Amino acid sequence: PGPMIRVKRGERVRVRLKNGLEQPTTIHWHGIRIANAMDGVPGLTQDAVKPGASFDYSFIAPDAGTYWYHSHAKTWEQVARGLYGMLIVEEDSAPKVDRELPFVADDWRLNEAGQIDEKSFGSMFDWSHGGRMGNWLTVNGLTDPVFPVRAGERLRLRLINTANARTMAFNFDRLAAHIIALDGQPVPPSSLGADGVTLAPAQRADVIIDIDGKPGDTIPVWEVSTQNRLKAARFVLSDTPPMRSRPPDDPVILPANPTRAVLKPGAAQHIELVMEGGAMGGLREGSIDGKMLSIQELVEKKLVWAFNGKVGMQIQSLAAIPRGQTAVINMVNKTAFPHAMHLHGHHFRVIERDGKPVADA
């Protein structure tokens, strides 16, 4: 993985991408409210950067939080090879914690020789099912890393799930843990139970952990998304005296990020977005720029997923929304697989799930 980029909220980020790959590439700044020209989507916001060429990215980081950057060309391959890194935007006034720890989780698909499984890239089975799952878990690029800690220490973990397809869930064993931000946006502190924190691919969470135990204790961090839990990392308590005898009474509450718009759901523009296709998805046909193709023709082109009956990148936009207009997008998943949804350049609020209002939306 690439280096961490760390800036203050409101600072300008300047990055020159020099493409040393044999493939075109770009950088997408995931979760950042950003001008289209800097968003890094080849064929939409910029031309892909050819091998040997360069491109300068420059933007203001408007919101504090935990973000990341990654390739957005052949993402399914380039990100799976590790072309990504953390982007931390600091608050104007730092929260009261003793230390921050990055926690970047990934699953790699390795062959029997312990190398990246080259043959699996582009697998039609993966393409039409739940994606290219890995078989080797790492945190910060390491297998089961050890985090030295002190009793009484209060930590802020910045978690990112950088896996291409696997939804992960992390349990912090017996430690008191509270989530304070999701996808870069502050949330009211909430205690994590045995199920831990669940992160779909590309999701982030900020978690406060109070270390409790005796010198020499080892406290595992478990990945618990399946019945076969995996040890993701370990906290090991040092022999030094405790930093404090009991956790601080003050909860960590992050300041809200500035918002320019006031949501007006009553006057919103409503958009329906229906996802279909994939194995067991029931898709029979789909259109590409007005031309209808059968499922057999779509499979030959590896176009087996559709939004509103349309496959691939369309010339016609989904909707035209005036600047400042509130939009309500009703997303319907008719596939056999869960799928995280990400809206470039914007933040959004989830207001309903399965027709039921979400509390405190």
mmCIF file of C-alpha atoms in Angstrom, residues 70-276:
data_model
loop_
_atom_site.group_PDB
_atom_site.id
_atom_site.type_symbol
_atom_site.label_atom_id
_atom_site.label_comp_id
_atom_site.label_asym_id
_atom_site.label_seq_id
_atom_site.Cartn_x
_atom_site.Cartn_y
_atom_site.Cartn_z
ATOM 1 C CA HIS A 70 -6.921 4.362 -4.638
ATOM 2 C CA SER A 71 -6.577 3.550 -8.300
ATOM 3 C CA HIS A 72 -9.777 3.982 -10.301
ATOM 4 C CA ALA A 73 -8.617 2.261 -13.508
ATOM 5 C CA LYS A 74 -9.037 -1.515 -13.629
ATOM 6 C CA THR A 75 -9.895 -1.075 -9.957
ATOM 7 C CA TRP A 76 -10.692 -4.757 -9.542
ATOM 8 C CA GLU A 77 -7.028 -5.537 -10.325
ATOM 9 C CA GLN A 78 -4.997 -2.476 -9.373
ATOM 10 C CA VAL A 79 -6.541 -2.034 -5.916
ATOM 11 C CA ALA A 80 -6.200 -5.784 -5.330
ATOM 12 C CA ARG A 81 -2.468 -5.325 -5.972
ATOM 13 C CA GLY A 82 -2.241 -2.664 -3.251
ATOM 14 C CA LEU A 83 -2.570 0.611 -5.157
ATOM 15 C CA TYR A 84 -4.165 2.570 -2.308
ATOM 16 C CA GLY A 85 -3.332 4.494 0.847
ATOM 17 C CA MET A 86 -4.835 6.406 3.773
ATOM 18 C CA LEU A 87 -5.879 10.047 3.564
ATOM 19 C CA ILE A 88 -6.363 11.580 7.010
ATOM 20 C CA VAL A 89 -7.932 15.026 7.329
ATOM 21 C CA GLU A 90 -7.412 16.346 10.856
ATOM 22 C CA GLU A 91 -10.009 18.252 12.872
ATOM 23 C CA ASP A 92 -9.330 21.887 13.738
ATOM 24 C CA SER A 93 -8.972 20.826 17.375
ATOM 25 C CA ALA A 94 -7.824 17.267 17.991
ATOM 26 C CA PRO A 95 -10.015 15.035 20.194
ATOM 27 C CA LYS A 96 -8.666 13.998 23.593
ATOM 28 C CA VAL A 97 -6.987 10.654 22.945
ATOM 29 C CA ASP A 98 -3.525 9.408 23.848
ATOM 30 C CA ARG A 99 -2.691 8.017 20.441
ATOM 31 C CA GLU A 100 -4.052 7.284 16.977
ATOM 32 C CA LEU A 101 -3.564 3.963 15.211
ATOM 33 C CA PRO A 102 -4.243 3.289 11.529
ATOM 34 C CA PHE A 103 -6.030 -0.021 10.933
ATOM 35 C CA VAL A 104 -6.108 -0.723 7.195
ATOM 36 C CA ALA A 105 -7.620 -4.151 6.521
ATOM 37 C CA ASP A 106 -7.347 -6.062 3.265
ATOM 38 C CA ASP A 107 -7.787 -9.597 1.987
ATOM 39 C CA TRP A 108 -5.366 -10.806 -0.664
ATOM 40 C CA ARG A 109 -5.899 -13.750 -2.969
ATOM 41 C CA LEU A 110 -2.645 -15.701 -2.923
ATOM 42 C CA ASN A 111 -1.652 -18.824 -4.814
ATOM 43 C CA GLU A 112 0.129 -21.842 -3.338
ATOM 44 C CA ALA A 113 3.468 -20.069 -3.716
ATOM 45 C CA GLY A 114 2.244 -17.182 -1.552
ATOM 46 C CA GLN A 115 2.160 -14.765 -4.491
ATOM 47 C CA ILE A 116 -0.791 -12.745 -5.803
ATOM 48 C CA ASP A 117 -3.030 -15.084 -7.783
ATOM 49 C CA GLU A 118 -2.629 -13.605 -11.258
ATOM 50 C CA LYS A 119 -4.870 -16.167 -12.953
ATOM 51 C CA SER A 120 -7.932 -15.137 -10.959
ATOM 52 C CA PHE A 121 -8.040 -11.560 -12.270
ATOM 53 C CA GLY A 122 -11.027 -11.255 -14.587
ATOM 54 C CA SER A 123 -12.565 -14.555 -13.458
ATOM 55 C CA MET A 124 -16.130 -14.686 -14.779
ATOM 56 C CA PHE A 125 -17.206 -16.609 -11.688
ATOM 57 C CA ASP A 126 -16.011 -13.815 -9.403
ATOM 58 C CA TRP A 127 -17.337 -11.182 -11.792
ATOM 59 C CA SER A 128 -20.863 -12.617 -11.696
ATOM 60 C CA HIS A 129 -20.953 -13.554 -8.005
ATOM 61 C CA GLY A 130 -19.903 -11.638 -4.910
ATOM 62 C CA GLY A 131 -16.615 -10.385 -6.314
ATOM 63 C CA ARG A 132 -12.990 -11.491 -6.064
ATOM 64 C CA MET A 133 -12.590 -12.629 -2.467
ATOM 65 C CA GLY A 134 -9.142 -12.998 -0.943
ATOM 66 C CA ASN A 135 -7.780 -15.794 1.228
ATOM 67 C CA TRP A 136 -5.158 -13.928 3.279
ATOM 68 C CA LEU A 137 -5.999 -11.173 5.796
ATOM 69 C CA THR A 138 -3.645 -8.314 6.565
ATOM 70 C CA VAL A 139 -3.803 -5.173 8.693
ATOM 71 C CA ASN A 140 -1.495 -2.328 7.680
ATOM 72 C CA GLY A 141 0.076 -4.728 5.173
ATOM 73 C CA LEU A 142 1.034 -7.237 7.893
ATOM 74 C CA THR A 143 -0.355 -10.581 9.005
ATOM 75 C CA ASP A 144 -1.614 -10.486 12.610
ATOM 76 C CA PRO A 145 0.373 -7.352 13.558
ATOM 77 C CA VAL A 146 1.154 -6.546 17.189
ATOM 78 C CA PHE A 147 0.223 -3.113 18.571
ATOM 79 C CA PRO A 148 2.164 -2.322 21.792
ATOM 80 C CA VAL A 149 -0.124 -0.456 24.219
ATOM 81 C CA ARG A 150 -0.257 0.664 27.860
ATOM 82 C CA ALA A 151 -2.940 -0.042 30.417
ATOM 83 C CA GLY A 152 -5.265 2.940 30.721
ATOM 84 C CA GLU A 153 -4.355 4.234 27.271
ATOM 85 C CA ARG A 154 -7.148 5.700 25.140
ATOM 86 C CA LEU A 155 -6.740 4.977 21.427
ATOM 87 C CA ARG A 156 -8.406 6.270 18.310
ATOM 88 C CA LEU A 157 -8.433 3.570 15.661
ATOM 89 C CA ARG A 158 -8.954 4.679 12.087
ATOM 90 C CA LEU A 159 -10.305 1.617 10.311
ATOM 91 C CA ILE A 160 -10.587 1.139 6.546
ATOM 92 C CA ASN A 161 -11.778 -1.932 4.666
ATOM 93 C CA THR A 162 -9.771 -1.816 1.438
ATOM 94 C CA ALA A 163 -10.867 -5.256 0.220
ATOM 95 C CA ASN A 164 -12.383 -5.399 -3.249
ATOM 96 C CA ALA A 165 -15.383 -7.503 -2.292
ATOM 97 C CA ARG A 166 -15.324 -8.792 1.286
ATOM 98 C CA THR A 167 -17.445 -7.176 3.976
ATOM 99 C CA MET A 168 -15.502 -7.386 7.239
ATOM 100 C CA ALA A 169 -16.508 -7.117 10.886
ATOM 101 C CA PHE A 170 -14.058 -6.443 13.715
ATOM 102 C CA ASN A 171 -14.555 -7.378 17.356
ATOM 103 C CA PHE A 172 -12.251 -5.955 20.027
ATOM 104 C CA ASP A 173 -12.630 -8.840 22.463
ATOM 105 C CA ARG A 174 -13.156 -7.576 26.031
ATOM 106 C CA LEU A 175 -12.103 -3.983 25.419
ATOM 107 C CA ALA A 176 -14.555 -1.107 25.755
ATOM 108 C CA ALA A 177 -14.980 0.313 22.255
ATOM 109 C CA HIS A 178 -17.130 3.150 20.908
ATOM 110 C CA ILE A 179 -17.692 4.212 17.324
ATOM 111 C CA ILE A 180 -17.450 7.987 16.789
ATOM 112 C CA ALA A 181 -17.400 8.380 12.994
ATOM 113 C CA LEU A 182 -18.493 6.501 9.881
ATOM 114 C CA ASP A 183 -17.113 7.183 6.413
ATOM 115 C CA GLY A 184 -15.449 10.337 7.700
ATOM 116 C CA GLN A 185 -18.603 11.792 9.229
ATOM 117 C CA PRO A 186 -18.998 12.200 13.013
ATOM 118 C CA VAL A 187 -21.757 10.206 14.710
ATOM 119 C CA PRO A 188 -22.951 10.215 18.329
ATOM 120 C CA PRO A 189 -20.666 7.849 20.318
ATOM 121 C CA SER A 190 -22.125 4.346 20.340
ATOM 122 C CA SER A 191 -20.856 1.304 22.231
ATOM 123 C CA LEU A 192 -19.803 -1.692 20.140
ATOM 124 C CA GLY A 193 -21.104 -5.092 21.191
ATOM 125 C CA ALA A 194 -19.921 -8.600 20.358
ATOM 126 C CA ASP A 195 -20.715 -8.120 16.667
ATOM 127 C CA GLY A 196 -18.170 -5.309 16.540
ATOM 128 C CA VAL A 197 -18.072 -2.842 13.668
ATOM 129 C CA THR A 198 -19.071 -4.007 10.180
ATOM 130 C CA LEU A 199 -17.414 -2.395 7.170
ATOM 131 C CA ALA A 200 -18.350 -3.029 3.555
ATOM 132 C CA PRO A 201 -15.583 -2.597 0.963
ATOM 133 C CA ALA A 202 -14.242 0.993 1.037
ATOM 134 C CA GLN A 203 -16.053 1.873 4.283
ATOM 135 C CA ARG A 204 -14.277 3.552 7.175
ATOM 136 C CA ALA A 205 -14.922 3.884 10.886
ATOM 137 C CA ASP A 206 -13.282 5.756 13.754
ATOM 138 C CA VAL A 207 -13.365 3.772 16.997
ATOM 139 C CA ILE A 208 -12.315 4.807 20.505
ATOM 140 C CA ILE A 209 -10.781 2.004 22.585
ATOM 141 C CA ASP A 210 -9.814 2.136 26.257
ATOM 142 C CA ILE A 211 -7.033 -0.355 27.026
ATOM 143 C CA ASP A 212 -7.608 -2.412 30.159
ATOM 144 C CA GLY A 213 -5.467 -5.242 31.511
ATOM 145 C CA LYS A 214 -2.251 -6.332 33.154
ATOM 146 C CA PRO A 215 1.313 -6.000 31.841
ATOM 147 C CA GLY A 216 1.996 -8.682 29.267
ATOM 148 C CA ASP A 217 -1.667 -9.287 28.459
ATOM 149 C CA THR A 218 -2.478 -10.012 24.826
ATOM 150 C CA ILE A 219 -5.867 -8.846 23.565
ATOM 151 C CA PRO A 220 -6.877 -10.062 20.097
ATOM 152 C CA VAL A 221 -8.808 -8.155 17.460
ATOM 153 C CA TRP A 222 -11.056 -10.627 15.662
ATOM 154 C CA GLU A 223 -12.498 -10.538 12.157
ATOM 155 C CA VAL A 224 -15.952 -12.055 12.744
ATOM 156 C CA SER A 225 -17.850 -11.720 9.461
ATOM 157 C CA THR A 226 -18.045 -15.518 9.125
ATOM 158 C CA GLN A 227 -18.420 -18.421 11.546
ATOM 159 C CA ASN A 228 -14.674 -19.021 11.273
ATOM 160 C CA ARG A 229 -13.356 -15.955 13.053
ATOM 161 C CA LEU A 230 -9.835 -14.840 12.192
ATOM 162 C CA LYS A 231 -7.264 -13.067 14.326
ATOM 163 C CA ALA A 232 -6.710 -9.741 12.586
ATOM 164 C CA ALA A 233 -4.288 -8.095 15.037
ATOM 165 C CA ARG A 234 -3.219 -8.041 18.693
ATOM 166 C CA PHE A 235 -2.827 -5.454 21.422
ATOM 167 C CA VAL A 236 0.037 -6.375 23.784
ATOM 168 C CA LEU A 237 0.249 -4.493 27.087
ATOM 169 C CA SER A 238 3.694 -3.217 28.033
ATOM 170 C CA ASP A 239 5.338 -3.448 31.461
ATOM 171 C CA THR A 240 5.212 0.316 31.967
ATOM 172 C CA PRO A 241 2.867 1.717 34.637
ATOM 173 C CA PRO A 242 -0.762 2.387 33.624
ATOM 174 C CA MET A 243 -1.457 5.777 32.098
ATOM 175 C CA ARG A 244 -4.525 6.081 34.325
ATOM 176 C CA SER A 245 -6.420 3.861 36.753
ATOM 177 C CA ARG A 246 -9.768 4.114 34.980
ATOM 178 C CA PRO A 247 -11.044 5.253 31.577
ATOM 179 C CA PRO A 248 -11.645 8.990 31.146
ATOM 180 C CA ASP A 249 -15.178 10.088 31.953
ATOM 181 C CA ASP A 250 -15.386 12.377 28.946
ATOM 182 C CA PRO A 251 -16.722 10.734 25.783
ATOM 183 C CA VAL A 252 -14.947 11.623 22.562
ATOM 184 C CA ILE A 253 -17.338 13.687 20.454
ATOM 185 C CA LEU A 254 -16.065 14.920 17.116
ATOM 186 C CA PRO A 255 -17.071 18.360 15.818
ATOM 187 C CA ALA A 256 -19.509 18.295 12.921
ATOM 188 C CA ASN A 257 -18.163 18.924 9.451
ATOM 189 C CA PRO A 258 -19.463 22.050 7.709
ATOM 190 C CA THR A 259 -22.373 21.552 5.349
ATOM 191 C CA ARG A 260 -23.435 24.073 2.749
ATOM 192 C CA ALA A 261 -26.891 22.691 2.016
ATOM 193 C CA VAL A 262 -30.008 22.130 4.102
ATOM 194 C CA LEU A 263 -31.780 18.939 3.106
ATOM 195 C CA LYS A 264 -35.424 19.427 2.151
ATOM 196 C CA PRO A 265 -36.895 15.932 1.659
ATOM 197 C CA GLY A 266 -40.396 17.340 1.195
ATOM 198 C CA ALA A 267 -39.301 19.175 -1.952
ATOM 199 C CA ALA A 268 -36.855 16.525 -3.108
ATOM 200 C CA GLN A 269 -36.343 15.128 -6.566
ATOM 201 C CA HIS A 270 -36.955 11.362 -6.354
ATOM 202 C CA ILE A 271 -34.788 8.926 -8.306
ATOM 203 C CA GLU A 272 -35.256 5.163 -8.540
ATOM 204 C CA LEU A 273 -32.090 3.068 -8.883
ATOM 205 C CA VAL A 274 -32.693 -0.666 -9.331
ATOM 206 C CA MET A 275 -29.681 -2.988 -9.377
ATOM 207 C CA GLU A 276 -30.104 -6.316 -11.176
#
